[in-house]
Amino acid sequence: QVRLEESGGGSVQAGGSLRLSCAASGGTFGVGAMGWYRQAPGKQRELVAVPTSGGRINYADSVKGRFTLSRDYAKNTAWLQMNSLRPEDTAVYYCYAEIRRSPSASYLSYWGQGTQVTVSS
């Protein structure tokens, strides 16, 4: 069974840093795009950093210059380095991945369980 395991969330003061990781496992013949979304209390889930089909990374305007998405294709793992954190970055962060389970299967979207990031002022 496909699983996205997230780690690295926690509490930090404004200006601090955190690094989130997401590892895909379990019947993953191929892992395509991997990225991150977040959802703050009372708000809709929003894109944080996701690769585009053209090979670039699409960052939310609010995190540009502060967050960096990286990937280890051999390990099916992605990281989100978050620097200069702000209270408004407080949210549950969700890993997203496009995965196919066999050579003939289509890529499907999968989500992690989410990891809490809390930034205090």
Tab-separated table of N, CA, C and O in Angstrom:
chain	number	residue	atom	x	y	z
A	1	GLN	N	0.837	-1.182	0.000
A	1	GLN	CA	0.000	0.000	0.000
A	1	GLN	C	0.878	1.241	0.000
A	1	GLN	O	1.823	1.346	0.783
A	2	VAL	N	0.551	2.178	-0.852
A	2	VAL	CA	1.341	3.395	-0.956
A	2	VAL	C	1.228	4.201	0.332
A	2	VAL	O	0.149	4.366	0.899
A	3	ARG	N	2.356	4.722	0.764
A	3	ARG	CA	2.386	5.517	1.988
A	3	ARG	C	3.326	6.696	1.800
A	3	ARG	O	4.415	6.560	1.245
A	4	LEU	N	2.892	7.858	2.263
A	4	LEU	CA	3.730	9.049	2.311
A	4	LEU	C	3.968	9.365	3.781
A	4	LEU	O	3.031	9.709	4.495
A	5	GLU	N	5.209	9.221	4.212
A	5	GLU	CA	5.538	9.448	5.619
A	5	GLU	C	6.225	10.789	5.769
A	5	GLU	O	7.317	11.009	5.235
A	6	GLU	N	5.593	11.667	6.519
A	6	GLU	CA	6.113	13.017	6.741
A	6	GLU	C	6.778	13.103	8.106
A	6	GLU	O	6.385	12.422	9.042
A	7	SER	N	7.748	13.980	8.203
A	7	SER	CA	8.383	14.267	9.484
A	7	SER	C	9.002	15.653	9.439
A	7	SER	O	9.123	16.253	8.360
A	8	GLY	N	9.372	16.148	10.606
A	8	GLY	CA	10.080	17.415	10.679
A	8	GLY	C	9.274	18.590	11.167
A	8	GLY	O	9.819	19.680	11.352
A	9	GLY	N	7.983	18.415	11.375
A	9	GLY	CA	7.195	19.525	11.881
A	9	GLY	C	7.520	19.805	13.340
A	9	GLY	O	8.262	19.070	13.982
A	10	GLY	N	6.973	20.898	13.841
A	10	GLY	CA	7.198	21.247	15.232
A	10	GLY	C	6.898	22.693	15.484
A	10	GLY	O	6.246	23.371	14.669
A	11	SER	N	7.381	23.179	16.624
A	11	SER	CA	7.170	24.563	17.020
A	11	SER	C	8.486	25.312	16.974
A	11	SER	O	9.524	24.790	17.394
A	12	VAL	N	8.427	26.541	16.494
A	12	VAL	CA	9.629	27.351	16.368
A	12	VAL	C	9.235	28.812	16.516
A	12	VAL	O	8.091	29.197	16.246
A	13	GLN	N	10.189	29.622	16.924
A	13	GLN	CA	9.932	31.057	17.014
A	13	GLN	C	10.101	31.711	15.656
A	13	GLN	O	10.808	31.180	14.771
A	14	ALA	N	9.466	32.843	15.502
A	14	ALA	CA	9.580	33.576	14.253
A	14	ALA	C	11.051	33.831	13.926
A	14	ALA	O	11.848	34.148	14.806
A	15	GLY	N	11.374	33.660	12.644
A	15	GLY	CA	12.746	33.800	12.205
A	15	GLY	C	13.526	32.495	12.193
A	15	GLY	O	14.623	32.436	11.626
A	16	GLY	N	12.949	31.471	12.793
A	16	GLY	CA	13.615	30.182	12.847
A	16	GLY	C	13.429	29.359	11.586
A	16	GLY	O	12.829	29.818	10.602
A	17	SER	N	13.935	28.132	11.629
A	17	SER	CA	13.900	27.248	10.470
A	17	SER	C	13.407	25.863	10.864
A	17	SER	O	13.594	25.427	12.009
A	18	LEU	N	12.793	25.217	9.902
A	18	LEU	CA	12.414	23.817	10.024
A	18	LEU	C	12.623	23.145	8.681
A	18	LEU	O	12.561	23.808	7.636
A	19	ARG	N	12.833	21.842	8.711
A	19	ARG	CA	12.967	21.082	7.484
A	19	ARG	C	12.001	19.905	7.523
A	19	ARG	O	12.127	19.034	8.379
A	20	LEU	N	11.068	19.916	6.609
A	20	LEU	CA	10.111	18.827	6.504
A	20	LEU	C	10.616	17.796	5.511
A	20	LEU	O	11.238	18.143	4.509
A	21	SER	N	10.331	16.534	5.795
A	21	SER	CA	10.686	15.483	4.850
A	21	SER	C	9.465	14.625	4.559
A	21	SER	O	8.557	14.517	5.368
A	22	CYS	N	9.474	14.032	3.384
A	22	CYS	CA	8.380	13.169	2.953
A	22	CYS	C	8.975	12.009	2.175
A	22	CYS	O	9.651	12.230	1.164
A	23	ALA	N	8.702	10.801	2.623
A	23	ALA	CA	9.224	9.611	1.961
A	23	ALA	C	8.070	8.760	1.449
A	23	ALA	O	7.160	8.426	2.215
A	24	ALA	N	8.127	8.417	0.182
A	24	ALA	CA	7.108	7.562	-0.434
A	24	ALA	C	7.576	6.116	-0.408
A	24	ALA	O	8.733	5.819	-0.708
A	25	SER	N	6.649	5.218	-0.032
A	25	SER	CA	6.998	3.809	0.023
A	25	SER	C	5.762	2.948	-0.224
A	25	SER	O	4.645	3.445	-0.263
A	26	GLY	N	6.008	1.629	-0.419
A	26	GLY	CA	4.880	0.713	-0.524
A	26	GLY	C	4.283	0.603	-1.913
A	26	GLY	O	3.315	1.283	-2.219
A	27	GLY	N	4.833	-0.239	-2.760
A	27	GLY	CA	4.236	-0.476	-4.064
A	27	GLY	C	4.352	0.690	-5.021
A	27	GLY	O	3.504	0.899	-5.876
A	28	THR	N	5.428	1.441	-4.885
A	28	THR	CA	5.606	2.605	-5.750
A	28	THR	C	6.503	2.238	-6.911
A	28	THR	O	7.724	2.294	-6.802
A	29	PHE	N	5.905	1.875	-8.050
A	29	PHE	CA	6.718	1.581	-9.228
A	29	PHE	C	7.377	2.848	-9.753
A	29	PHE	O	8.516	2.836	-10.173
A	30	GLY	N	6.632	3.948	-9.719
A	30	GLY	CA	7.184	5.210	-10.190
A	30	GLY	C	6.626	6.364	-9.387
A	30	GLY	O	5.424	6.413	-9.104
A	31	VAL	N	7.485	7.265	-8.990
A	31	VAL	CA	7.068	8.460	-8.250
A	31	VAL	C	7.347	9.674	-9.108
A	31	VAL	O	8.493	9.902	-9.492
A	32	GLY	N	6.322	10.411	-9.424
A	32	GLY	CA	6.461	11.611	-10.231
A	32	GLY	C	6.704	12.813	-9.348
A	32	GLY	O	7.562	12.814	-8.482
A	33	ALA	N	5.882	13.828	-9.547
A	33	ALA	CA	6.056	15.064	-8.793
A	33	ALA	C	5.812	14.830	-7.301
A	33	ALA	O	4.924	14.073	-6.911
A	34	MET	N	6.617	15.494	-6.492
A	34	MET	CA	6.409	15.507	-5.042
A	34	MET	C	6.477	16.954	-4.588
A	34	MET	O	7.371	17.697	-5.013
A	35	GLY	N	5.550	17.337	-3.738
A	35	GLY	CA	5.543	18.713	-3.278
A	35	GLY	C	4.815	18.847	-1.963
A	35	GLY	O	4.526	17.856	-1.282
A	36	TRP	N	4.513	20.105	-1.609
A	36	TRP	CA	3.897	20.394	-0.320
A	36	TRP	C	2.757	21.388	-0.470
A	36	TRP	O	2.840	22.349	-1.250
A	37	TYR	N	1.728	21.138	0.316
A	37	TYR	CA	0.619	22.058	0.495
A	37	TYR	C	0.486	22.320	1.993
A	37	TYR	O	1.094	21.626	2.805
A	38	ARG	N	-0.316	23.301	2.349
A	38	ARG	CA	-0.568	23.562	3.771
A	38	ARG	C	-1.991	24.053	3.971
A	38	ARG	O	-2.620	24.585	3.049
A	39	GLN	N	-2.469	23.851	5.193
A	39	GLN	CA	-3.802	24.307	5.543
A	39	GLN	C	-3.782	24.899	6.940
A	39	GLN	O	-3.482	24.215	7.918
A	40	ALA	N	-4.076	26.182	7.005
A	40	ALA	CA	-4.158	26.881	8.285
A	40	ALA	C	-5.580	26.761	8.827
A	40	ALA	O	-6.527	26.540	8.064
A	41	PRO	N	-5.756	26.919	10.133
A	41	PRO	CA	-7.100	26.828	10.721
A	41	PRO	C	-8.070	27.785	10.058
A	41	PRO	O	-7.779	28.977	9.907
A	42	GLY	N	-9.213	27.269	9.648
A	42	GLY	CA	-10.247	28.097	9.047
A	42	GLY	C	-9.996	28.501	7.612
A	42	GLY	O	-10.761	29.294	7.047
A	43	LYS	N	-8.930	27.964	7.018
A	43	LYS	CA	-8.598	28.328	5.639
A	43	LYS	C	-8.551	27.092	4.753
A	43	LYS	O	-8.458	25.964	5.233
A	44	GLN	N	-8.592	27.325	3.456
A	44	GLN	CA	-8.496	26.221	2.506
A	44	GLN	C	-7.045	25.778	2.359
A	44	GLN	O	-6.116	26.546	2.619
A	45	ARG	N	-6.886	24.542	1.934
A	45	ARG	CA	-5.542	24.043	1.657
A	45	ARG	C	-4.963	24.829	0.488
A	45	ARG	O	-5.645	25.063	-0.515
A	46	GLU	N	-3.691	25.198	0.610
A	46	GLU	CA	-3.055	25.999	-0.427
A	46	GLU	C	-1.706	25.397	-0.815
A	46	GLU	O	-1.039	24.741	-0.028
A	47	LEU	N	-1.326	25.675	-2.044
A	47	LEU	CA	-0.046	25.217	-2.555
A	47	LEU	C	1.081	25.948	-1.847
A	47	LEU	O	1.019	27.164	-1.645
A	48	VAL	N	2.120	25.213	-1.491
A	48	VAL	CA	3.333	25.817	-0.937
A	48	VAL	C	4.460	25.706	-1.961
A	48	VAL	O	5.072	26.712	-2.332
A	49	ALA	N	4.744	24.497	-2.410
A	49	ALA	CA	5.820	24.282	-3.379
A	49	ALA	C	5.559	22.980	-4.119
A	49	ALA	O	5.508	21.921	-3.490
A	50	VAL	N	5.403	23.082	-5.415
A	50	VAL	CA	5.120	21.903	-6.243
A	50	VAL	C	5.871	22.034	-7.554
A	50	VAL	O	5.878	23.112	-8.149
A	51	PRO	N	6.495	20.962	-8.041
A	51	PRO	CA	7.180	21.035	-9.336
A	51	PRO	C	6.176	21.196	-10.476
A	51	PRO	O	5.057	20.682	-10.411
A	52	THR	N	6.591	21.900	-11.508
A	52	THR	CA	5.761	22.039	-12.700
A	52	THR	C	6.196	21.014	-13.734
A	52	THR	O	7.260	20.407	-13.626
A	53	SER	N	5.376	20.829	-14.762
A	53	SER	CA	5.717	19.877	-15.818
A	53	SER	C	6.949	20.329	-16.586
A	53	SER	O	7.608	19.528	-17.239
A	54	GLY	N	7.273	21.608	-16.517
A	54	GLY	CA	8.441	22.128	-17.210
A	54	GLY	C	9.730	22.009	-16.429
A	54	GLY	O	10.785	22.451	-16.890
A	55	GLY	N	9.632	21.406	-15.233
A	55	GLY	CA	10.849	21.182	-14.457
A	55	GLY	C	11.162	22.267	-13.448
A	55	GLY	O	12.128	22.164	-12.693
A	56	ARG	N	10.365	23.338	-13.447
A	56	ARG	CA	10.583	24.374	-12.446
A	56	ARG	C	9.768	24.038	-11.203
A	56	ARG	O	9.007	23.082	-11.177
A	57	ILE	N	9.924	24.851	-10.171
A	57	ILE	CA	9.156	24.672	-8.950
A	57	ILE	C	8.253	25.886	-8.772
A	57	ILE	O	8.712	27.035	-8.852
A	58	ASN	N	6.992	25.603	-8.560
A	58	ASN	CA	6.025	26.658	-8.343
A	58	ASN	C	5.891	26.897	-6.836
A	58	ASN	O	5.431	26.024	-6.099
A	59	TYR	N	6.316	28.056	-6.381
A	59	TYR	CA	6.223	28.416	-4.959
A	59	TYR	C	5.087	29.417	-4.754
A	59	TYR	O	4.852	30.285	-5.600
A	60	ALA	N	4.435	29.308	-3.626
A	60	ALA	CA	3.482	30.344	-3.243
A	60	ALA	C	4.233	31.656	-3.087
A	60	ALA	O	5.384	31.674	-2.621
A	61	ASP	N	3.612	32.753	-3.478
A	61	ASP	CA	4.277	34.050	-3.390
A	61	ASP	C	4.739	34.334	-1.966
A	61	ASP	O	5.803	34.933	-1.762
A	62	SER	N	3.981	33.888	-0.985
A	62	SER	CA	4.290	34.200	0.408
A	62	SER	C	5.522	33.480	0.928
A	62	SER	O	6.053	33.849	1.973
A	63	VAL	N	5.990	32.446	0.211
A	63	VAL	CA	7.140	31.687	0.702
A	63	VAL	C	8.367	31.827	-0.199
A	63	VAL	O	9.437	31.306	0.133
A	64	LYS	N	8.221	32.508	-1.320
A	64	LYS	CA	9.345	32.659	-2.241
A	64	LYS	C	10.526	33.318	-1.535
A	64	LYS	O	10.373	34.314	-0.832
A	65	GLY	N	11.690	32.741	-1.747
A	65	GLY	CA	12.906	33.272	-1.137
A	65	GLY	C	13.156	32.759	0.266
A	65	GLY	O	14.234	32.979	0.821
A	66	ARG	N	12.154	32.083	0.842
A	66	ARG	CA	12.311	31.566	2.203
A	66	ARG	C	12.258	30.036	2.255
A	66	ARG	O	12.923	29.419	3.083
A	67	PHE	N	11.446	29.441	1.395
A	67	PHE	CA	11.283	27.991	1.384
A	67	PHE	C	11.959	27.410	0.141
A	67	PHE	O	11.953	28.022	-0.926
A	68	THR	N	12.497	26.201	0.293
A	68	THR	CA	13.138	25.516	-0.827
A	68	THR	C	12.712	24.055	-0.858
A	68	THR	O	12.846	23.346	0.145
A	69	LEU	N	12.211	23.642	-2.016
A	69	LEU	CA	11.827	22.247	-2.231
A	69	LEU	C	12.985	21.511	-2.881
A	69	LEU	O	13.565	21.997	-3.847
A	70	SER	N	13.319	20.337	-2.348
A	70	SER	CA	14.368	19.519	-2.946
A	70	SER	C	13.915	18.062	-2.975
A	70	SER	O	12.945	17.684	-2.316
A	71	ARG	N	14.688	17.242	-3.714
A	71	ARG	CA	14.201	15.872	-3.991
A	71	ARG	C	15.371	14.931	-4.165
A	71	ARG	O	16.391	15.288	-4.764
A	72	ASP	N	15.218	13.720	-3.622
A	72	ASP	CA	16.139	12.626	-3.894
A	72	ASP	C	15.320	11.578	-4.651
A	72	ASP	O	14.514	10.869	-4.042
A	73	TYR	N	15.524	11.502	-5.961
A	73	TYR	CA	14.711	10.599	-6.783
A	73	TYR	C	14.986	9.138	-6.458
A	73	TYR	O	14.085	8.310	-6.516
A	74	ALA	N	16.212	8.822	-6.114
A	74	ALA	CA	16.556	7.427	-5.816
A	74	ALA	C	15.868	6.943	-4.542
A	74	ALA	O	15.519	5.767	-4.423
A	75	LYS	N	15.655	7.850	-3.599
A	75	LYS	CA	15.057	7.493	-2.323
A	75	LYS	C	13.573	7.831	-2.248
A	75	LYS	O	12.942	7.637	-1.205
A	76	ASN	N	13.024	8.348	-3.344
A	76	ASN	CA	11.609	8.758	-3.350
A	76	ASN	C	11.282	9.649	-2.156
A	76	ASN	O	10.258	9.476	-1.475
A	77	THR	N	12.148	10.588	-1.922
A	77	THR	CA	12.015	11.475	-0.766
A	77	THR	C	12.101	12.931	-1.216
A	77	THR	O	12.890	13.252	-2.111
A	78	ALA	N	11.291	13.768	-0.599
A	78	ALA	CA	11.325	15.202	-0.855
A	78	ALA	C	11.446	15.941	0.467
A	78	ALA	O	10.988	15.454	1.502
A	79	TRP	N	12.062	17.109	0.398
A	79	TRP	CA	12.246	17.935	1.579
A	79	TRP	C	11.723	19.345	1.304
A	79	TRP	O	11.778	19.821	0.162
A	80	LEU	N	11.278	19.976	2.344
A	80	LEU	CA	10.922	21.384	2.277
A	80	LEU	C	11.716	22.109	3.354
A	80	LEU	O	11.439	21.952	4.540
A	81	GLN	N	12.719	22.852	2.947
A	81	GLN	CA	13.500	23.663	3.872
A	81	GLN	C	12.792	24.989	4.054
A	81	GLN	O	12.574	25.717	3.078
A	82	MET	N	12.452	25.298	5.284
A	82	MET	CA	11.702	26.522	5.588
A	82	MET	C	12.543	27.422	6.479
A	82	MET	O	12.855	27.052	7.621
A	83	ASN	N	12.923	28.558	5.960
A	83	ASN	CA	13.730	29.532	6.693
A	83	ASN	C	12.922	30.810	6.935
A	83	ASN	O	11.898	31.042	6.280
A	84	SER	N	13.406	31.598	7.846
A	84	SER	CA	12.761	32.883	8.169
A	84	SER	C	11.260	32.704	8.392
A	84	SER	O	10.433	33.438	7.831
A	85	LEU	N	10.929	31.729	9.192
A	85	LEU	CA	9.525	31.409	9.406
A	85	LEU	C	8.784	32.550	10.086
A	85	LEU	O	9.352	33.284	10.917
A	86	ARG	N	7.518	32.667	9.710
A	86	ARG	CA	6.656	33.721	10.229
A	86	ARG	C	5.430	33.086	10.896
A	86	ARG	O	5.054	31.965	10.550
A	87	PRO	N	4.804	33.804	11.810
A	87	PRO	CA	3.590	33.252	12.438
A	87	PRO	C	2.533	32.835	11.416
A	87	PRO	O	1.815	31.851	11.628
A	88	GLU	N	2.451	33.556	10.307
A	88	GLU	CA	1.455	33.218	9.280
A	88	GLU	C	1.790	31.940	8.519
A	88	GLU	O	0.979	31.470	7.712
A	89	ASP	N	2.958	31.366	8.772
A	89	ASP	CA	3.297	30.069	8.185
A	89	ASP	C	2.713	28.913	9.003
A	89	ASP	O	2.793	27.752	8.585
A	90	THR	N	2.139	29.237	10.147
A	90	THR	CA	1.544	28.208	10.994
A	90	THR	C	0.422	27.492	10.258
A	90	THR	O	-0.511	28.123	9.753
A	91	ALA	N	0.543	26.170	10.165
A	91	ALA	CA	-0.436	25.372	9.423
A	91	ALA	C	-0.075	23.899	9.555
A	91	ALA	O	0.998	23.551	10.057
A	92	VAL	N	-0.974	23.065	9.070
A	92	VAL	CA	-0.643	21.661	8.872
A	92	VAL	C	-0.103	21.535	7.451
A	92	VAL	O	-0.761	21.973	6.488
A	93	TYR	N	1.063	20.972	7.327
A	93	TYR	CA	1.720	20.834	6.032
A	93	TYR	C	1.531	19.405	5.524
A	93	TYR	O	1.805	18.433	6.241
A	94	TYR	N	1.077	19.302	4.275
A	94	TYR	CA	0.781	18.013	3.662
A	94	TYR	C	1.718	17.733	2.490
A	94	TYR	O	1.877	18.571	1.604
A	95	CYS	N	2.287	16.554	2.519
A	95	CYS	CA	3.082	16.105	1.390
A	95	CYS	C	2.144	15.605	0.288
A	95	CYS	O	1.106	14.979	0.571
A	96	TYR	N	2.510	15.867	-0.942
A	96	TYR	CA	1.735	15.467	-2.118
A	96	TYR	C	2.667	14.743	-3.072
A	96	TYR	O	3.813	15.164	-3.267
A	97	ALA	N	2.188	13.654	-3.672
A	97	ALA	CA	3.002	12.933	-4.637
A	97	ALA	C	2.126	12.304	-5.706
A	97	ALA	O	1.006	11.867	-5.433
A	98	GLU	N	2.653	12.253	-6.897
A	98	GLU	CA	2.008	11.549	-8.010
A	98	GLU	C	2.738	10.225	-8.184
A	98	GLU	O	3.939	10.207	-8.466
A	99	ILE	N	2.005	9.138	-8.026
A	99	ILE	CA	2.625	7.813	-7.972
A	99	ILE	C	1.865	6.845	-8.859
A	99	ILE	O	0.636	6.872	-8.935
A	100	ARG	N	2.623	5.995	-9.537
A	100	ARG	CA	1.990	4.886	-10.249
A	100	ARG	C	2.528	3.587	-9.685
A	100	ARG	O	3.697	3.487	-9.302
A	101	ARG	N	1.659	2.595	-9.641
A	101	ARG	CA	1.980	1.372	-8.929
A	101	ARG	C	2.437	0.238	-9.840
A	101	ARG	O	2.821	-0.836	-9.358
A	102	SER	N	2.387	0.462	-11.150
A	102	SER	CA	2.871	-0.535	-12.104
A	102	SER	C	3.208	0.180	-13.397
A	102	SER	O	2.815	1.333	-13.601
A	103	PRO	N	3.950	-0.474	-14.291
A	103	PRO	CA	4.339	0.178	-15.549
A	103	PRO	C	3.157	0.610	-16.406
A	103	PRO	O	3.243	1.582	-17.152
A	104	SER	N	2.048	-0.096	-16.276
A	104	SER	CA	0.899	0.220	-17.119
A	104	SER	C	-0.110	1.128	-16.411
A	104	SER	O	-1.086	1.551	-17.020
A	105	ALA	N	0.138	1.421	-15.157
A	105	ALA	CA	-0.820	2.224	-14.399
A	105	ALA	C	-0.631	3.710	-14.654
A	105	ALA	O	0.454	4.155	-15.050
A	106	SER	N	-1.683	4.461	-14.427
A	106	SER	CA	-1.590	5.917	-14.513
A	106	SER	C	-1.062	6.467	-13.189
A	106	SER	O	-1.152	5.811	-12.145
A	107	TYR	N	-0.520	7.667	-13.261
A	107	TYR	CA	-0.102	8.339	-12.030
A	107	TYR	C	-1.350	8.828	-11.302
A	107	TYR	O	-2.222	9.457	-11.888
A	108	LEU	N	-1.396	8.531	-10.006
A	108	LEU	CA	-2.481	8.991	-9.157
A	108	LEU	C	-1.919	9.904	-8.071
A	108	LEU	O	-0.743	9.824	-7.722
A	109	SER	N	-2.794	10.754	-7.533
A	109	SER	CA	-2.368	11.683	-6.486
A	109	SER	C	-2.508	11.052	-5.113
A	109	SER	O	-3.534	10.442	-4.814
A	110	TYR	N	-1.487	11.231	-4.288
A	110	TYR	CA	-1.511	10.728	-2.926
A	110	TYR	C	-1.133	11.860	-1.974
A	110	TYR	O	-0.374	12.765	-2.338
A	111	TRP	N	-1.665	11.767	-0.760
A	111	TRP	CA	-1.410	12.774	0.271
A	111	TRP	C	-0.902	12.109	1.543
A	111	TRP	O	-1.318	11.010	1.895
A	112	GLY	N	-0.025	12.810	2.238
A	112	GLY	CA	0.392	12.371	3.550
A	112	GLY	C	-0.632	12.757	4.602
A	112	GLY	O	-1.629	13.419	4.303
A	113	GLN	N	-0.378	12.345	5.824
A	113	GLN	CA	-1.298	12.613	6.930
A	113	GLN	C	-1.202	14.053	7.426
A	113	GLN	O	-2.127	14.535	8.074
A	114	GLY	N	-0.120	14.703	7.115
A	114	GLY	CA	0.054	16.086	7.557
A	114	GLY	C	0.954	16.179	8.776
A	114	GLY	O	0.950	15.291	9.634
A	115	THR	N	1.703	17.250	8.838
A	115	THR	CA	2.560	17.516	9.995
A	115	THR	C	2.378	18.968	10.410
A	115	THR	O	2.362	19.869	9.565
A	116	GLN	N	2.231	19.190	11.692
A	116	GLN	CA	1.931	20.524	12.214
A	116	GLN	C	3.187	21.376	12.305
A	116	GLN	O	4.219	20.930	12.822
A	117	VAL	N	3.092	22.572	11.801
A	117	VAL	CA	4.142	23.580	11.952
A	117	VAL	C	3.530	24.769	12.677
A	117	VAL	O	2.522	25.328	12.217
A	118	THR	N	4.123	25.142	13.789
A	118	THR	CA	3.634	26.268	14.583
A	118	THR	C	4.757	27.266	14.769
A	118	THR	O	5.829	26.914	15.255
A	119	VAL	N	4.513	28.498	14.366
A	119	VAL	CA	5.507	29.566	14.473
A	119	VAL	C	4.966	30.627	15.423
A	119	VAL	O	3.910	31.211	15.177
A	120	SER	N	5.689	30.857	16.487
A	120	SER	CA	5.259	31.842	17.482
A	120	SER	C	6.013	33.153	17.301
A	120	SER	O	7.162	33.169	16.867
A	121	SER	N	5.340	34.222	17.654
A	121	SER	CA	5.960	35.547	17.480
A	121	SER	C	6.785	35.939	18.686
A	121	SER	O	6.757	35.290	19.719
